[in-house]
Structure formats: structure tokens, C-alpha cells
Short mmCIF file of C-alpha atoms in Angstrom, two decimals:
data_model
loop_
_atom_site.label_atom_id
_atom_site.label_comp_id
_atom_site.label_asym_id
_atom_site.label_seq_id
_atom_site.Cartn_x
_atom_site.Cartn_y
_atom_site.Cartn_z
CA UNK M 1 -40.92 -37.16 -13.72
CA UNK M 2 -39.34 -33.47 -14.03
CA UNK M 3 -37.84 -34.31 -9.95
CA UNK M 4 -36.80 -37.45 -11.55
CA UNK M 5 -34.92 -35.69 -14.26
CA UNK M 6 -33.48 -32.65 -12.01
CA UNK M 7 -31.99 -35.15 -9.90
CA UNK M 8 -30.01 -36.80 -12.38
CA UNK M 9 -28.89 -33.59 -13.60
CA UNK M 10 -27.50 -32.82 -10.29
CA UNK M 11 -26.39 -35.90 -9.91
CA UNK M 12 -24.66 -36.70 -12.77
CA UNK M 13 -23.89 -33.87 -13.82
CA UNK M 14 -21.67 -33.00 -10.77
CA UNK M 15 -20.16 -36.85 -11.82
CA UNK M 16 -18.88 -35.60 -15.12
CA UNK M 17 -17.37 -32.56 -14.38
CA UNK M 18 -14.01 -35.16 -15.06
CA UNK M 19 -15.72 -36.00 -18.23
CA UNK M 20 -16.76 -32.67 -20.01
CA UNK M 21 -14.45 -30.31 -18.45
CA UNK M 22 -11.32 -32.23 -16.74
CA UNK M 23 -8.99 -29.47 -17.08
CA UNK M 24 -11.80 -27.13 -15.54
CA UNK M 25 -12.03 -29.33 -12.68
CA UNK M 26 -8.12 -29.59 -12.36
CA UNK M 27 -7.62 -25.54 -12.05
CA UNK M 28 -10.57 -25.60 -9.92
CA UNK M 29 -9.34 -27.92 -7.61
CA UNK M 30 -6.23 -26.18 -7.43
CA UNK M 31 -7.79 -22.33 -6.47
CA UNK M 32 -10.50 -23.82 -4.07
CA UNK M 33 -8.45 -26.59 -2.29
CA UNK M 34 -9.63 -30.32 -1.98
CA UNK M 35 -11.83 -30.44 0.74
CA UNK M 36 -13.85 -27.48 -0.35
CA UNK M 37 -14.40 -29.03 -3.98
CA UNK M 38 -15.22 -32.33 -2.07
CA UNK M 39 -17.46 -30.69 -0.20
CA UNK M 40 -19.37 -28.77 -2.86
CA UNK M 41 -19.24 -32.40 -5.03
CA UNK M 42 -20.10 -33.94 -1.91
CA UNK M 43 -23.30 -31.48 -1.28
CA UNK M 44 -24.70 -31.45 -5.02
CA UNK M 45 -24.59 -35.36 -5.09
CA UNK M 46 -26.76 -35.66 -2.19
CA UNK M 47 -29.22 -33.43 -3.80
CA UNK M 48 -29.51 -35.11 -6.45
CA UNK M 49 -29.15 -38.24 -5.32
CA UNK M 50 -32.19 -37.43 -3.03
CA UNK M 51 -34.03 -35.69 -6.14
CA UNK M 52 -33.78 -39.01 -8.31
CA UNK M 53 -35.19 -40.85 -5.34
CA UNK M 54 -37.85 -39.12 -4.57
CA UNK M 55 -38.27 -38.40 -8.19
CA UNK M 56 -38.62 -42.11 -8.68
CA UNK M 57 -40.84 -42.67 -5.94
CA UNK M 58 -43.19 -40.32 -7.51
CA UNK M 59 -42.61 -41.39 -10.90
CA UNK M 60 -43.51 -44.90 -10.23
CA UNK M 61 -47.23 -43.81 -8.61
CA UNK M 62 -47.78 -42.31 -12.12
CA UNK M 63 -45.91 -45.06 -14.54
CA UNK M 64 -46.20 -45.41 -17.96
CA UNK M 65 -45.50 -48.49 -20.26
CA UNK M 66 -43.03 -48.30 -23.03
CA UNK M 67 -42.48 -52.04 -23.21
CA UNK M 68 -43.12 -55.49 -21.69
CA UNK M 69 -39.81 -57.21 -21.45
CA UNK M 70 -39.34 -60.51 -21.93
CA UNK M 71 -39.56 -63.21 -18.81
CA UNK M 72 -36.18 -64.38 -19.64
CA UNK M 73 -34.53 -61.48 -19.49
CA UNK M 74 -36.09 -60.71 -16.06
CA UNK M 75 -34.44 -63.69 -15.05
CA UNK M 76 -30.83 -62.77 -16.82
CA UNK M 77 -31.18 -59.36 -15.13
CA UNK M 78 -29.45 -61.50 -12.00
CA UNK M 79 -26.62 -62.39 -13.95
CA UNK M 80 -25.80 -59.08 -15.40
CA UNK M 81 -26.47 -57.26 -11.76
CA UNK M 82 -24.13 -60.06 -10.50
CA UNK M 83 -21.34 -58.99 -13.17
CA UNK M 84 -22.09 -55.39 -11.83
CA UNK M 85 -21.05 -56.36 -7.83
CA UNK M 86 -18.30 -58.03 -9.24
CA UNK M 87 -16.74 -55.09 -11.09
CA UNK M 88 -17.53 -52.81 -8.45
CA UNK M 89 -15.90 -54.88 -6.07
CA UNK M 90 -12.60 -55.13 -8.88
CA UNK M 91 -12.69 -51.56 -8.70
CA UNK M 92 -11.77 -51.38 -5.02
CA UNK M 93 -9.75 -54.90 -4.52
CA UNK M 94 -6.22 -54.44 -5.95
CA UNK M 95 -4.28 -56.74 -8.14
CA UNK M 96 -6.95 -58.39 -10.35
CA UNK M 97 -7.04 -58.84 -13.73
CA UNK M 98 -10.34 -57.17 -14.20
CA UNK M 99 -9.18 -54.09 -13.38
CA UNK M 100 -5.93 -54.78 -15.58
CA UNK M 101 -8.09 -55.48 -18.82
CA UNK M 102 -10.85 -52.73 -18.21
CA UNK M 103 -8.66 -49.94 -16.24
CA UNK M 104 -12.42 -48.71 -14.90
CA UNK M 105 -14.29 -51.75 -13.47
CA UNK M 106 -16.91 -49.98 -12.00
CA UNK M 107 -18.33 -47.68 -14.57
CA UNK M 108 -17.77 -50.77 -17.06
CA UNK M 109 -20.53 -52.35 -13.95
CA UNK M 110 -23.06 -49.74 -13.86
CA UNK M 111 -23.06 -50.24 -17.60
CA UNK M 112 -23.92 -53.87 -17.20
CA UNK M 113 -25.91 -53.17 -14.39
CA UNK M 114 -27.52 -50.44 -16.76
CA UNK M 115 -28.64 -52.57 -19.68
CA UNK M 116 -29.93 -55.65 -17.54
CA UNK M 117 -32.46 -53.32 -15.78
CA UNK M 118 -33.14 -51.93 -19.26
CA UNK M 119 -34.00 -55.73 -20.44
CA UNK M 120 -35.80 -56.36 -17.54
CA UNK M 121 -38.31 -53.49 -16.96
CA UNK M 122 -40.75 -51.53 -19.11
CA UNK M 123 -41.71 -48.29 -17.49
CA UNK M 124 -40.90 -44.42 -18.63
CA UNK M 125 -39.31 -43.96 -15.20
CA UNK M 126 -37.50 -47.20 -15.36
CA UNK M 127 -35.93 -46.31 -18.91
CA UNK M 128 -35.22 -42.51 -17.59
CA UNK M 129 -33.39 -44.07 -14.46
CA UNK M 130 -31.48 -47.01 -15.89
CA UNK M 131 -31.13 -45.26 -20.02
CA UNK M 132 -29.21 -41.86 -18.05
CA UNK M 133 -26.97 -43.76 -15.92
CA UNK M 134 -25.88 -46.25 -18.64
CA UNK M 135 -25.39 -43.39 -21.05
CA UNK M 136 -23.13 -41.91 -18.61
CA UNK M 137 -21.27 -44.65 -16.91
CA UNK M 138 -20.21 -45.36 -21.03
CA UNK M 139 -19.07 -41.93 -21.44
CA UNK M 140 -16.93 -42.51 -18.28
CA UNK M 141 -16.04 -45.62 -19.06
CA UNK M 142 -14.60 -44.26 -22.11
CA UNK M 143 -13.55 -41.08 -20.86
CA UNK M 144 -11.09 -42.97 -18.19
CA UNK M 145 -9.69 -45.08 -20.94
CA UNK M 146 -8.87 -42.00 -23.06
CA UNK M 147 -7.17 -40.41 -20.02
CA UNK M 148 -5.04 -43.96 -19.44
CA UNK M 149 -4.07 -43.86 -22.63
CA UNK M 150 -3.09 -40.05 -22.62
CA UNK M 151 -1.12 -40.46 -19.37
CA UNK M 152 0.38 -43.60 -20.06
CA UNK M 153 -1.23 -45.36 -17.05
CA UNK M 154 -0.74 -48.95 -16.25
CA UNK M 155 -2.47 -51.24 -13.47
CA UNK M 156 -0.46 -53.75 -11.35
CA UNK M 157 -0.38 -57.05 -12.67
CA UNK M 158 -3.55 -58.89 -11.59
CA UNK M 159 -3.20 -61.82 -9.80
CA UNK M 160 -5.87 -64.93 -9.05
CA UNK M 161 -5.94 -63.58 -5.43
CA UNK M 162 -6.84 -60.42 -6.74
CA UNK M 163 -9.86 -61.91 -8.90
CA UNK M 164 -11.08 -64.62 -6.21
CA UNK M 165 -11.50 -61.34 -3.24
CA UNK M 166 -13.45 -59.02 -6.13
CA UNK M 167 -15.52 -62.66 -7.06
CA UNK M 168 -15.85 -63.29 -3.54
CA UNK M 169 -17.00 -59.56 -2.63
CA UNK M 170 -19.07 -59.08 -5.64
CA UNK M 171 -21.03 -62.06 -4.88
CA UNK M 172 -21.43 -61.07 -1.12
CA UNK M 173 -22.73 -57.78 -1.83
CA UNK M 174 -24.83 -59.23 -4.65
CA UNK M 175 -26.51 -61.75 -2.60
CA UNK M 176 -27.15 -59.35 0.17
CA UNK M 177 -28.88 -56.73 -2.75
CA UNK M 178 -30.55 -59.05 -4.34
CA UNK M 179 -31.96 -61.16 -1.66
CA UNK M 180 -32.82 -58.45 1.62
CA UNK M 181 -31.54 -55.06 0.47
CA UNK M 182 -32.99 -54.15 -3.11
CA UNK M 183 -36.89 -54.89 -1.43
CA UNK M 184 -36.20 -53.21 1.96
CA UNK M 185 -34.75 -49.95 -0.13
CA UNK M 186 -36.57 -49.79 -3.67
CA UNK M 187 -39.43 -51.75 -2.83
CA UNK M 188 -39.01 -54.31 -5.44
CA UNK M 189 -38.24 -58.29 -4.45
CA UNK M 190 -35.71 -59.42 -7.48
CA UNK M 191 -36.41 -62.96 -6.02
CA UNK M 192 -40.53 -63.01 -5.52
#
């Protein structure tokens, strides 16, 4: 569990500098230069990243239960990861009206995608994994709308094109997760 929790540390930690210390990061960025702040961001996230995994991995051989969730919300777990793809994918497509109402679509999704794991597994690890990154994808989530407000930012009008291509890709990439990709990479078969 401690790899577990040093990853996400790293990890997220180098993923709120905006968060905790925006300013910092601004006058940072401006001494060091952008690809050299990229490339330290770049370098901690992929230890960490690689800490949580492996973290996980060896957090799962030793799991402990915390809770049995309910069957049903095993099942809704699909819907809410579903909700996820499609705000990631309304983070990237431009002109929809998801983006409009949230202004940050995808932390908004890995909050979803937070709390239907969280309803659908039991396990120290799982809450550790799923509990830190929906704790901080709200803080950004909230953190970006603060900023928007602060700044006066406003999206481009959304537009039904807009929504159908981040429906459309957040469904793809859904369906490819949840029926091939989530077994083949965590192990786990959402569908059997």
C-alpha cells in the first residue's frame, strides 16, 4: 500500500501544482521555460503513474475488505464510467454544450468515474485509488471554475454537432474500455 500511496503523491501532486500554488507555477514557468517545466511535469507523472500501478498490483495480492457493495451498483458503475468517456471526450471536442455548462468536462468525469468505482468495489486499495483521485479531480473541478470566474472566461457556444462527436467518442472509447481494454490492462472483465 505505501507504493500505492507514493505514487499518487507523485502523481497528483505534480497535477495540482495549478491547484495549490497557480501563481507558483506561473513564475515558474516563466524562469524555466515551457518545455523544461513540461518535461519535469512530464517525468514526475510517469513516476508516479508507474508507482500507483505497481502499487496497485501489489496492493491487490494483499486486499482488505472495507465493504461489499451492492450488485446494483456494480451494474450502474457502467453508466457512470460511460458519463466519464463522454466528458472526457467534451473536454477535447469543441463546441458542445457540456463543456459550455461545466467549463472542465473532464475533471467533472473522473469525478463520476470516481464515485461509480467507489459504489462498485469494496477493497482498501480500491477506496485509496478511486477516494484520492475523486478528491482531487473535485478540487480541480472547482479550482478551474474559480479561475473562469476570476478571468472572466467564456466557452464557445455549444452546438448539437458539438454534443453528438463528444456522445459519439465517449461511447467509442467506452465500449472499447469496457469491453477489451479495462481486462487486458487492469485485469478485471467489467462485462464477465
Amino acid at each position: 500500500m505505501a507504493i500505492l500511496i507514493v505514487g499518487l503523491i507523485l502523481f497528483l501532486g505534480v497535477h495540482s501544482v495549478r491547484i495549490v500554488a497557480d501563481g507558483w507555477r506561473t513564475r515558474t514557468l516563466a524562469r524555466v521555460g515551457e518545455m523544461r517545466w513540461k518535461g519535469i511535469y512530464t517525468a514526475v507523472s510517469l513516476v508516479g503513474f508507474a508507482l500507483v500501478v505497481w502499487g496497485f498490483v501489489l496492493a491487490r495480492r494483499d486486499a482488505h475488505l472495507l465493504y461489499v457493495p451492492a450488485v446494483a451498483w456494480k451494474h450502474a458503475n457502467a453508466l457512470f464510467t460511460l458519463v466519464a468517456f463522454v466528458l472526457f471526450a467534451a473536454a477535447k471536442v469543441p463546441g458542445n454544450h457540456f463543456k459550455v455548462a461545466l467549463g472542465h468536462p473532464q475533471a467533472f468525469g473522473v469525478v463520476i468515474w470516481s464515485i461509480g468505482h467507489l459504489l462498485s468495489t469494496g477493497m482498501l486499495h480500491d477506496v485509496v485509488l478511486f477516494g484520492s483521485f475523486g478528491v482531487w479531480a473535485a478540487a480541480a473541478f472547482w479550482a478551474g471554475r474559480v479561475r473562469d470566474r476570476r478571468a472572466g472566461t467564456t466557452y464557445p457556444a455549444g452546438t448539437w454537432r458539438g454534443d453528438a462527436k463528444a456522445l459519439a467518442g465517449g461511447l467509442v472509447i467506452w465500449a472499447l474500455f469496457a469491453f477489451w481494454l479495462h481486462a487486458w490492462l487492469i485485469g478485471v472483465k467489467p462485462f464477465g
